[in-house]
Coordinates of N, CA and C in Angstrom, one line a residue:
M190 N -96.4 29.4 93.6 CA -95.3 30.5 93.8 C -94.1 30.2 93.0
L191 N -93.7 29.0 92.9 CA -92.4 28.6 92.2 C -92.6 29.0 90.7
I192 N -93.7 28.5 90.1 CA -93.8 28.7 88.7 C -93.9 30.1 88.3
R193 N -94.7 30.9 89.1 CA -94.9 32.3 88.8 C -93.6 33.1 88.9
S194 N -92.8 32.7 89.9 CA -91.5 33.4 90.1 C -90.5 33.1 89.1
V195 N -90.6 31.8 88.6 CA -89.7 31.4 87.5 C -89.9 32.3 86.3
A196 N -91.1 32.4 85.9 CA -91.4 33.2 84.7 C -90.9 34.6 84.8
T197 N -91.2 35.2 85.9 CA -90.8 36.6 86.1 C -89.3 36.7 86.2
A198 N -88.6 35.8 86.9 CA -87.2 35.9 87.0 C -86.5 35.7 85.7
L199 N -87.0 34.8 84.9 CA -86.3 34.6 83.6 C -86.5 35.8 82.7
A200 N -87.7 36.4 82.7 CA -87.9 37.6 82.0 C -86.9 38.7 82.4
L201 N -86.7 38.8 83.7 CA -85.8 39.8 84.2 C -84.4 39.6 83.7
V202 N -83.9 38.4 83.8 CA -82.5 38.1 83.5 C -82.3 38.3 82.0
L203 N -83.3 37.9 81.2 CA -83.1 38.0 79.7 C -83.2 39.5 79.4
A204 N -83.8 40.3 80.2 CA -83.8 41.8 79.9 C -82.5 42.4 80.3
G205 N -81.8 41.7 81.1 CA -80.5 42.3 81.6 C -80.6 42.8 83.0
P206 N -79.6 42.7 83.9 CA -79.7 43.2 85.2 C -80.1 44.6 85.4
A207 N -79.7 45.5 84.5 CA -80.0 46.9 84.7 C -81.4 47.2 84.4
L208 N -82.2 46.3 83.8 CA -83.6 46.6 83.5 C -84.5 45.9 84.4
A209 N -84.1 45.5 85.6 CA -84.9 44.6 86.5 C -86.2 45.2 86.8
Q210 N -86.3 46.4 87.3 CA -87.5 47.0 87.7 C -88.6 47.1 86.6
D211 N -88.1 47.5 85.4 CA -89.0 47.7 84.3 C -89.6 46.3 83.9
A212 N -88.8 45.3 83.8 CA -89.2 44.0 83.4 C -90.2 43.4 84.4
A213 N -89.9 43.6 85.7 CA -90.8 43.1 86.8 C -92.2 43.8 86.6
E214 N -92.2 45.1 86.3 CA -93.5 45.7 86.2 C -94.3 45.3 85.0
N215 N -93.6 44.9 83.9 CA -94.2 44.5 82.7 C -94.7 43.0 82.8
G216 N -94.1 42.2 83.8 CA -94.5 40.9 84.0 C -94.3 40.0 82.8
A217 N -93.2 40.2 82.0 CA -93.0 39.4 80.8 C -92.6 38.0 81.3
A218 N -92.8 37.0 80.4 CA -92.5 35.6 80.6 C -91.9 35.0 79.4
T219 N -91.0 33.9 79.7 CA -90.4 33.2 78.6 C -90.5 31.7 78.8
D220 N -90.8 31.0 77.8 CA -91.0 29.6 77.8 C -89.7 28.8 78.0
T221 N -89.6 28.0 79.0 CA -88.4 27.2 79.3 C -88.6 25.7 79.1
A222 N -89.7 25.4 78.5 CA -90.1 24.0 78.4 C -89.0 23.1 77.7
E223 N -88.3 23.7 76.8 CA -87.4 22.9 76.0 C -85.9 23.1 76.4
A224 N -85.7 23.9 77.5 CA -84.4 24.1 78.0 C -83.8 22.9 78.6
Q225 N -82.5 22.7 78.4 CA -81.7 21.5 78.9 C -81.5 21.7 80.4
T226 N -81.7 20.7 81.2 CA -81.4 20.7 82.6 C -79.9 20.4 82.9
L227 N -79.4 20.9 84.0 CA -78.0 20.8 84.3 C -77.7 19.8 85.4
P228 N -76.6 19.2 85.4 CA -76.3 18.2 86.5 C -75.9 19.0 87.8
D229 N -76.0 18.3 88.9 CA -75.7 18.9 90.2 C -74.2 19.1 90.2
I230 N -73.8 20.1 91.0 CA -72.4 20.4 91.3 C -72.2 19.9 92.8
T231 N -71.4 18.9 93.0 CA -71.3 18.2 94.2 C -70.0 18.7 95.0
L232 N -70.1 18.5 96.3 CA -69.0 18.8 97.2 C -68.8 17.6 98.1
G233 N -67.6 17.1 98.2 CA -67.4 15.9 99.1 C -67.2 14.7 98.2
A234 N -67.0 13.5 98.9 CA -66.7 12.3 98.3 C -67.9 11.8 97.5
E235 N -67.7 11.4 96.3 CA -68.8 10.9 95.5 C -69.4 9.6 96.0
D236 N -68.6 8.8 96.8 CA -69.1 7.5 97.3 C -69.5 7.7 98.8
A237 N -69.8 8.9 99.2 CA -70.2 9.1 100.6 C -71.5 8.4 100.9
P238 N -71.7 7.8 102.0 CA -72.9 7.0 102.3 C -74.2 7.8 102.4
V239 N -74.1 9.1 102.6 CA -75.3 9.9 102.7 C -75.2 11.1 101.8
T240 N -76.2 11.5 101.1 CA -76.2 12.7 100.3 C -77.2 13.7 100.9
I241 N -76.7 14.9 101.0 CA -77.5 16.0 101.5 C -77.7 17.0 100.4
V242 N -78.9 17.3 100.1 CA -79.2 18.4 99.1 C -79.8 19.5 99.8
E243 N -79.3 20.7 99.6 CA -79.9 21.9 100.1 C -80.5 22.8 99.0
Y244 N -81.7 23.1 99.1 CA -82.4 24.0 98.2 C -82.2 25.4 98.9
A245 N -81.5 26.3 98.2 CA -81.2 27.6 98.8 C -81.3 28.7 97.8
S246 N -81.8 29.9 98.2 CA -81.8 31.1 97.4 C -80.7 32.0 97.9
F247 N -80.0 32.7 96.9 CA -79.0 33.6 97.3 C -79.5 34.9 97.9
T248 N -80.8 35.1 97.9 CA -81.5 36.3 98.5 C -82.2 35.9 99.8
C249 N -82.1 34.7 100.2 CA -82.8 34.2 101.4 C -81.9 34.4 102.6
G250 N -82.4 35.2 103.6 CA -81.7 35.5 104.8 C -81.4 34.3 105.6
H251 N -82.4 33.4 105.7 CA -82.3 32.1 106.5 C -81.2 31.2 105.9
C252 N -81.1 31.3 104.6 CA -80.0 30.5 103.9 C -78.6 31.1 104.2
A253 N -78.5 32.4 104.2 CA -77.3 33.0 104.6 C -76.9 32.7 106.0
N254 N -77.9 32.6 106.9 CA -77.6 32.3 108.3 C -77.1 30.8 108.4
F255 N -77.8 29.9 107.7 CA -77.3 28.5 107.7 C -75.9 28.4 107.3
H256 N -75.5 29.1 106.2 CA -74.2 29.0 105.7 C -73.1 29.7 106.6
E257 N -73.6 30.6 107.4 CA -72.7 31.2 108.4 C -72.5 30.4 109.6
E258 N -73.6 29.8 110.1 CA -73.6 29.2 111.4 C -73.5 27.7 111.3
N259 N -74.2 27.0 110.4 CA -74.2 25.5 110.4 C -73.4 24.9 109.3
F260 N -73.3 25.5 108.2 CA -72.6 24.9 107.1 C -71.1 24.5 107.5
P261 N -70.4 25.4 108.1 CA -69.0 25.1 108.5 C -69.0 23.8 109.4
K262 N -69.9 23.6 110.3 CA -70.0 22.4 111.1 C -70.3 21.2 110.2
L263 N -71.2 21.3 109.3 CA -71.6 20.2 108.4 C -70.3 19.8 107.5
K264 N -69.6 20.8 107.1 CA -68.5 20.6 106.2 C -67.4 19.9 107.0
E265 N -67.1 20.4 108.2 CA -66.0 19.9 109.0 C -66.2 18.5 109.5
E266 N -67.5 18.2 109.9 CA -67.8 17.0 110.6 C -68.2 15.9 109.6
Y267 N -68.8 16.2 108.5 CA -69.4 15.2 107.6 C -68.9 15.3 106.2
I268 N -68.8 16.4 105.6 CA -68.4 16.5 104.2 C -66.9 16.2 104.0
D269 N -66.0 16.9 104.8 CA -64.6 16.7 104.7 C -64.1 15.3 105.2
T270 N -65.0 14.7 106.0 CA -64.6 13.3 106.5 C -65.1 12.2 105.6
G271 N -65.8 12.5 104.5 CA -66.2 11.5 103.5 C -67.5 10.9 103.9
K272 N -68.2 11.4 104.9 CA -69.5 10.8 105.3 C -70.7 11.3 104.5
V273 N -70.6 12.5 104.0 CA -71.7 13.2 103.3 C -71.2 13.8 102.0
K274 N -72.0 13.5 101.0 CA -71.9 14.3 99.7 C -72.9 15.4 99.7
F275 N -72.5 16.6 99.5 CA -73.3 17.7 99.6 C -73.6 18.3 98.2
V276 N -74.9 18.7 98.0 CA -75.3 19.3 96.8 C -76.1 20.5 97.1
Q277 N -75.8 21.7 96.6 CA -76.6 22.9 96.7 C -77.3 23.1 95.4
R278 N -78.7 23.2 95.5 CA -79.5 23.5 94.3 C -80.1 24.9 94.5
D279 N -79.8 25.7 93.6 CA -80.3 27.1 93.6 C -81.8 27.2 93.4
V280 N -82.4 28.1 94.2 CA -83.8 28.4 94.0 C -83.9 29.8 93.6
Y281 N -84.7 30.1 92.6 CA -84.8 31.5 92.1 C -86.3 32.0 92.3
F282 N -86.4 32.6 93.5 CA -87.7 33.2 93.8 C -87.8 34.7 93.3
D283 N -86.7 35.2 92.8 CA -86.6 36.6 92.4 C -85.5 36.7 91.4
A284 N -85.5 37.9 90.7 CA -84.6 38.1 89.6 C -83.1 38.2 90.1
V285 N -82.9 38.9 91.1 CA -81.5 39.1 91.6 C -80.9 37.8 92.1
G286 N -81.8 36.9 92.6 CA -81.3 35.6 93.0 C -80.8 34.8 91.8
L287 N -81.5 35.0 90.7 CA -81.1 34.3 89.4 C -79.8 34.9 88.9
W288 N -79.6 36.3 89.0 CA -78.4 36.9 88.6 C -77.2 36.3 89.4
A289 N -77.4 36.2 90.7 CA -76.4 35.6 91.6 C -76.1 34.2 91.3
G290 N -77.1 33.4 90.9 CA -76.9 32.0 90.5 C -76.1 31.9 89.3
I291 N -76.3 32.8 88.3 CA -75.5 32.8 87.1 C -74.1 33.2 87.4
L292 N -73.9 34.1 88.3 CA -72.6 34.5 88.7 C -71.8 33.4 89.4
A293 N -72.5 32.7 90.2 CA -71.9 31.5 91.0 C -71.3 30.5 90.0
R294 N -72.0 30.3 88.9 CA -71.5 29.3 87.9 C -70.6 29.9 86.8
C295 N -70.5 31.2 86.8 CA -69.8 31.9 85.8 C -68.3 31.5 85.7
G296 N -67.7 31.2 86.9 CA -66.3 30.9 87.0 C -66.0 29.4 86.7
G297 N -67.1 28.6 86.4 CA -66.9 27.2 86.3 C -67.3 26.4 87.5
N298 N -67.5 25.1 87.4 CA -67.9 24.3 88.5 C -67.0 24.3 89.6
D299 N -65.7 24.4 89.3 CA -64.7 24.3 90.4 C -64.7 25.5 91.3
K300 N -65.3 26.6 90.9 CA -65.4 27.8 91.7 C -66.8 28.1 92.2
Y301 N -67.7 27.2 91.9 CA -69.1 27.4 92.3 C -69.3 27.6 93.8
Y302 N -68.7 26.7 94.6 CA -69.0 26.8 96.0 C -68.2 27.9 96.7
A303 N -67.1 28.3 96.1 CA -66.3 29.4 96.6 C -67.1 30.7 96.4
V304 N -67.6 30.9 95.2 CA -68.4 32.1 94.9 C -69.7 32.1 95.6
S305 N -70.3 30.9 95.8 CA -71.5 30.8 96.6 C -71.3 31.2 98.0
D306 N -70.2 30.8 98.6 CA -69.9 31.3 100.0 C -69.8 32.8 100.0
M307 N -69.2 33.4 99.0 CA -69.0 34.8 99.0 C -70.4 35.5 98.9
L308 N -71.2 35.0 98.1 CA -72.6 35.6 97.9 C -73.4 35.5 99.2
F309 N -73.3 34.4 99.9 CA -74.0 34.3 101.2 C -73.3 35.2 102.3
D310 N -72.0 35.2 102.3 CA -71.2 36.0 103.3 C -71.5 37.5 103.2
E311 N -71.7 37.9 101.9 CA -71.8 39.4 101.7 C -73.3 39.7 101.2
Q312 N -74.2 38.8 101.5 CA -75.6 39.0 101.0 C -76.2 40.4 101.4
K313 N -76.1 40.8 102.6 CA -76.7 42.1 103.0 C -76.1 43.2 102.2
K314 N -74.8 43.1 102.0 CA -74.1 44.2 101.3 C -74.5 44.3 99.8
W315 N -74.5 43.2 99.1 CA -74.8 43.3 97.7 C -76.3 43.5 97.4
L316 N -77.1 43.1 98.3 CA -78.5 43.3 98.2 C -79.0 44.7 98.6
S317 N -78.0 45.5 99.2 CA -78.4 46.8 99.7 C -78.6 47.8 98.6
G318 N -78.2 47.5 97.3 CA -78.4 48.4 96.2 C -79.9 48.8 96.1
G319 N -80.1 50.0 95.8 CA -81.5 50.5 95.7 C -82.1 50.3 94.3
S320 N -81.4 49.8 93.4 CA -81.9 49.6 92.0 C -81.2 48.4 91.4
G321 N -81.7 48.0 90.3 CA -81.1 46.8 89.6 C -79.7 47.1 89.2
D322 N -79.4 48.4 88.7 CA -78.1 48.8 88.4 C -77.1 48.6 89.5
E323 N -77.5 49.1 90.7 CA -76.7 49.1 91.9 C -76.4 47.6 92.3
I324 N -77.4 46.8 92.3 CA -77.2 45.4 92.7 C -76.3 44.7 91.7
A325 N -76.5 44.9 90.5 CA -75.6 44.3 89.4 C -74.2 44.7 89.7
A326 N -74.0 46.0 90.0 CA -72.6 46.5 90.2 C -72.0 45.9 91.5
N327 N -72.9 45.7 92.5 CA -72.4 45.0 93.7 C -72.0 43.5 93.4
L328 N -72.8 42.9 92.6 CA -72.5 41.5 92.2 C -71.2 41.4 91.4
R329 N -70.9 42.4 90.5 CA -69.7 42.5 89.8 C -68.5 42.6 90.7
K330 N -68.6 43.3 91.8 CA -67.5 43.4 92.7 C -67.2 42.0 93.3
I331 N -68.2 41.2 93.6 CA -67.9 39.9 94.1 C -67.2 39.0 93.0
G332 N -67.7 39.1 91.8 CA -67.1 38.4 90.7 C -65.7 38.8 90.5
L333 N -65.4 40.0 90.6 CA -64.0 40.5 90.4 C -63.1 39.9 91.5
K334 N -63.6 39.9 92.7 CA -62.8 39.3 93.8 C -62.6 37.8 93.6
A335 N -63.5 37.2 92.9 CA -63.4 35.7 92.6 C -62.5 35.4 91.4
G336 N -62.0 36.5 90.8 CA -61.1 36.3 89.7 C -61.7 36.4 88.3
M337 N -63.0 36.8 88.2 CA -63.6 36.9 86.9 C -63.4 38.3 86.4
S338 N -63.4 38.4 85.0 CA -63.3 39.7 84.4 C -64.7 40.3 84.1
E339 N -64.7 41.6 83.9 CA -65.9 42.3 83.5 C -66.6 41.7 82.3
D340 N -65.8 41.4 81.3 CA -66.3 40.8 80.0 C -66.9 39.4 80.3
Q341 N -66.2 38.7 81.2 CA -66.7 37.3 81.5 C -68.0 37.4 82.1
M342 N -68.2 38.2 83.1 CA -69.5 38.3 83.8 C -70.6 38.8 82.9
T343 N -70.3 39.8 82.0 CA -71.3 40.3 81.1 C -71.7 39.1 80.1
A344 N -70.7 38.4 79.7 CA -71.0 37.2 78.8 C -71.9 36.2 79.5
C345 N -71.7 36.0 80.7 CA -72.5 35.0 81.5 C -73.9 35.5 81.6
W346 N -74.1 36.8 82.0 CA -75.4 37.3 82.2 C -76.2 37.5 80.8
D347 N -75.4 37.6 79.7 CA -76.1 37.7 78.4 C -76.4 36.3 77.8
D348 N -75.9 35.3 78.4 CA -76.1 33.9 77.9 C -77.5 33.4 78.2
K349 N -78.4 33.6 77.2 CA -79.8 33.3 77.4 C -80.0 31.8 77.6
A350 N -79.3 31.0 76.8 CA -79.4 29.5 76.9 C -79.1 29.0 78.3
T351 N -78.0 29.5 78.8 CA -77.6 29.1 80.2 C -78.7 29.5 81.2
A352 N -79.2 30.7 81.1 CA -80.2 31.2 82.0 C -81.4 30.3 81.9
E353 N -81.8 30.0 80.7 CA -83.0 29.1 80.5 C -82.7 27.7 81.1
S354 N -81.5 27.2 81.0 CA -81.2 25.9 81.6 C -81.2 25.9 83.1
L355 N -80.7 27.0 83.7 CA -80.7 27.2 85.1 C -82.2 27.2 85.6
I356 N -83.0 27.9 84.9 CA -84.4 28.0 85.3 C -85.1 26.6 85.2
A357 N -84.8 26.0 84.1 CA -85.4 24.6 83.9 C -85.0 23.6 84.9
T358 N -83.7 23.7 85.3 CA -83.2 22.8 86.3 C -83.8 23.1 87.6
F359 N -83.9 24.3 88.0 CA -84.6 24.7 89.3 C -86.0 24.2 89.3
Q360 N -86.7 24.5 88.2 CA -88.1 24.2 88.1 C -88.3 22.7 88.2
S361 N -87.5 21.9 87.5 CA -87.7 20.4 87.5 C -87.4 19.9 88.9
N362 N -86.2 20.3 89.5 CA -85.9 19.7 90.8 C -86.8 20.2 91.9
A363 N -87.1 21.4 91.9 CA -88.0 22.0 93.0 C -89.4 21.4 92.9
T364 N -89.9 21.2 91.7 CA -91.2 20.6 91.6 C -91.2 19.1 92.0
A365 N -90.2 18.4 91.6 CA -90.1 17.0 92.0 C -90.0 16.8 93.5
D366 N -89.3 17.7 94.2 CA -89.1 17.6 95.6 C -90.1 18.4 96.4
E367 N -91.1 19.0 95.7 CA -92.1 19.8 96.3 C -91.5 20.9 97.3
I368 N -90.6 21.7 96.8 CA -90.0 22.7 97.5 C -90.8 24.0 97.5
E369 N -91.1 24.5 98.7 CA -91.9 25.7 98.8 C -91.2 26.8 99.6
A370 N -90.1 26.5 100.3 CA -89.4 27.5 101.1 C -87.9 27.1 101.1
T371 N -87.1 28.1 101.5 CA -85.7 27.9 101.6 C -85.2 28.4 102.9
P372 N -84.2 27.7 103.5 CA -83.6 26.5 102.9 C -84.4 25.3 103.3
T373 N -84.5 24.4 102.4 CA -85.1 23.0 102.6 C -84.0 22.0 102.2
F374 N -83.9 20.9 103.0 CA -82.9 19.9 102.8 C -83.5 18.6 102.5
I375 N -82.8 17.8 101.7 CA -83.1 16.4 101.4 C -82.0 15.6 102.0
I376 N -82.2 15.0 103.1 CA -81.1 14.3 103.8 C -81.3 12.8 103.7
G377 N -80.5 12.1 102.9 CA -80.7 10.7 102.7 C -82.0 10.4 102.1
G378 N -82.6 11.2 101.3 CA -83.8 11.0 100.6 C -85.0 11.5 101.4
E379 N -84.8 12.1 102.6 CA -85.9 12.6 103.4 C -85.9 14.1 103.4
K380 N -87.1 14.7 103.2 CA -87.2 16.1 103.2 C -87.2 16.7 104.6
V381 N -86.3 17.6 104.9 CA -86.1 18.1 106.2 C -86.1 19.7 106.2
M382 N -86.9 20.3 107.0 CA -87.0 21.8 107.0 C -85.8 22.3 107.8
N383 N -85.5 23.6 107.6 CA -84.4 24.2 108.4 C -84.7 24.1 109.9
Q384 N -83.6 23.8 110.6 CA -83.7 23.5 112.1 C -82.4 23.7 112.7
P385 N -82.4 23.8 114.1 CA -81.1 23.9 114.8 C -80.1 22.8 114.4
W386 N -78.8 23.1 114.6 CA -77.8 22.2 114.2 C -77.9 20.8 114.9
D387 N -78.2 20.9 116.2 CA -78.2 19.6 116.9 C -79.3 18.7 116.4
D388 N -80.5 19.3 116.0 CA -81.6 18.5 115.5 C -81.2 17.9 114.1
M389 N -80.6 18.8 113.3 CA -80.2 18.3 112.0 C -79.1 17.2 112.1
K390 N -78.2 17.3 113.0 CA -77.2 16.4 113.2 C -77.8 15.0 113.6
E391 N -78.8 15.0 114.4 CA -79.5 13.7 114.7 C -80.0 13.0 113.5
V392 N -80.6 13.8 112.6 CA -81.1 13.2 111.3 C -80.0 12.6 110.5
I393 N -78.9 13.4 110.4 CA -77.7 12.9 109.7 C -77.2 11.6 110.3
E394 N -77.0 11.6 111.6 CA -76.5 10.4 112.2 C -77.4 9.2 112.0
A395 N -78.7 9.4 112.1 CA -79.6 8.3 111.8 C -79.5 7.8 110.4
K396 N -79.4 8.7 109.5 CA -79.2 8.3 108.1 C -77.9 7.5 107.9
L397 N -76.8 7.9 108.5 CA -75.5 7.2 108.5 C -75.7 5.8 109.0
A398 N -76.4 5.7 110.1 CA -76.6 4.4 110.8 C -77.4 3.5 109.8
E399 N -78.4 4.0 109.2 CA -79.1 3.2 108.2 C -78.3 2.8 107.0
A400 N -77.3 3.6 106.7 CA -76.5 3.2 105.5 C -75.4 2.2 105.8
Q401 N -75.2 1.9 107.0 CA -74.1 0.9 107.4 C -74.6 -0.5 107.0

């Protein structure tokens, strides 16, 4: 599933957001074998004893729920206190998820998590567009609220090299960690599926105890 969706998504983004449906029907693919992978964008103390990696798709409803309900608790109790270093790794199961991922990075690494929060908070609204044009227009509204210009967003979506790097990064990380669904978490090196906060907190506390 991952590899097939990667090829389709890259073809879509290289065709441009407005041409999403046509590209999907044609099933075009682009080789990303030589694309450069990108480093993680981290949140929290670099020397935190436990690292949590979340694999998330911007079009995943369960991911949006996690960021609404559980991420604020994770941030307040563990990230802001220096106990956890957090990494979000984007997963591209579809073209519009890739467009959103490009937008999240368009303002630079310093704005990545702020834009990511906006994309999850307003997920239902921007995904409500009935066509590729409408979804792209909705994403532009988020970019404008984040302080990006129209030209800046267009340049980011037109940057084929960056799109290929994002795809290659996703492909490499998700394959290595055997990611098949979102959200999936790697907590202190252990793969953990999405679960209620109290259960996740138990895993985090156990990893912190191991790290002492």
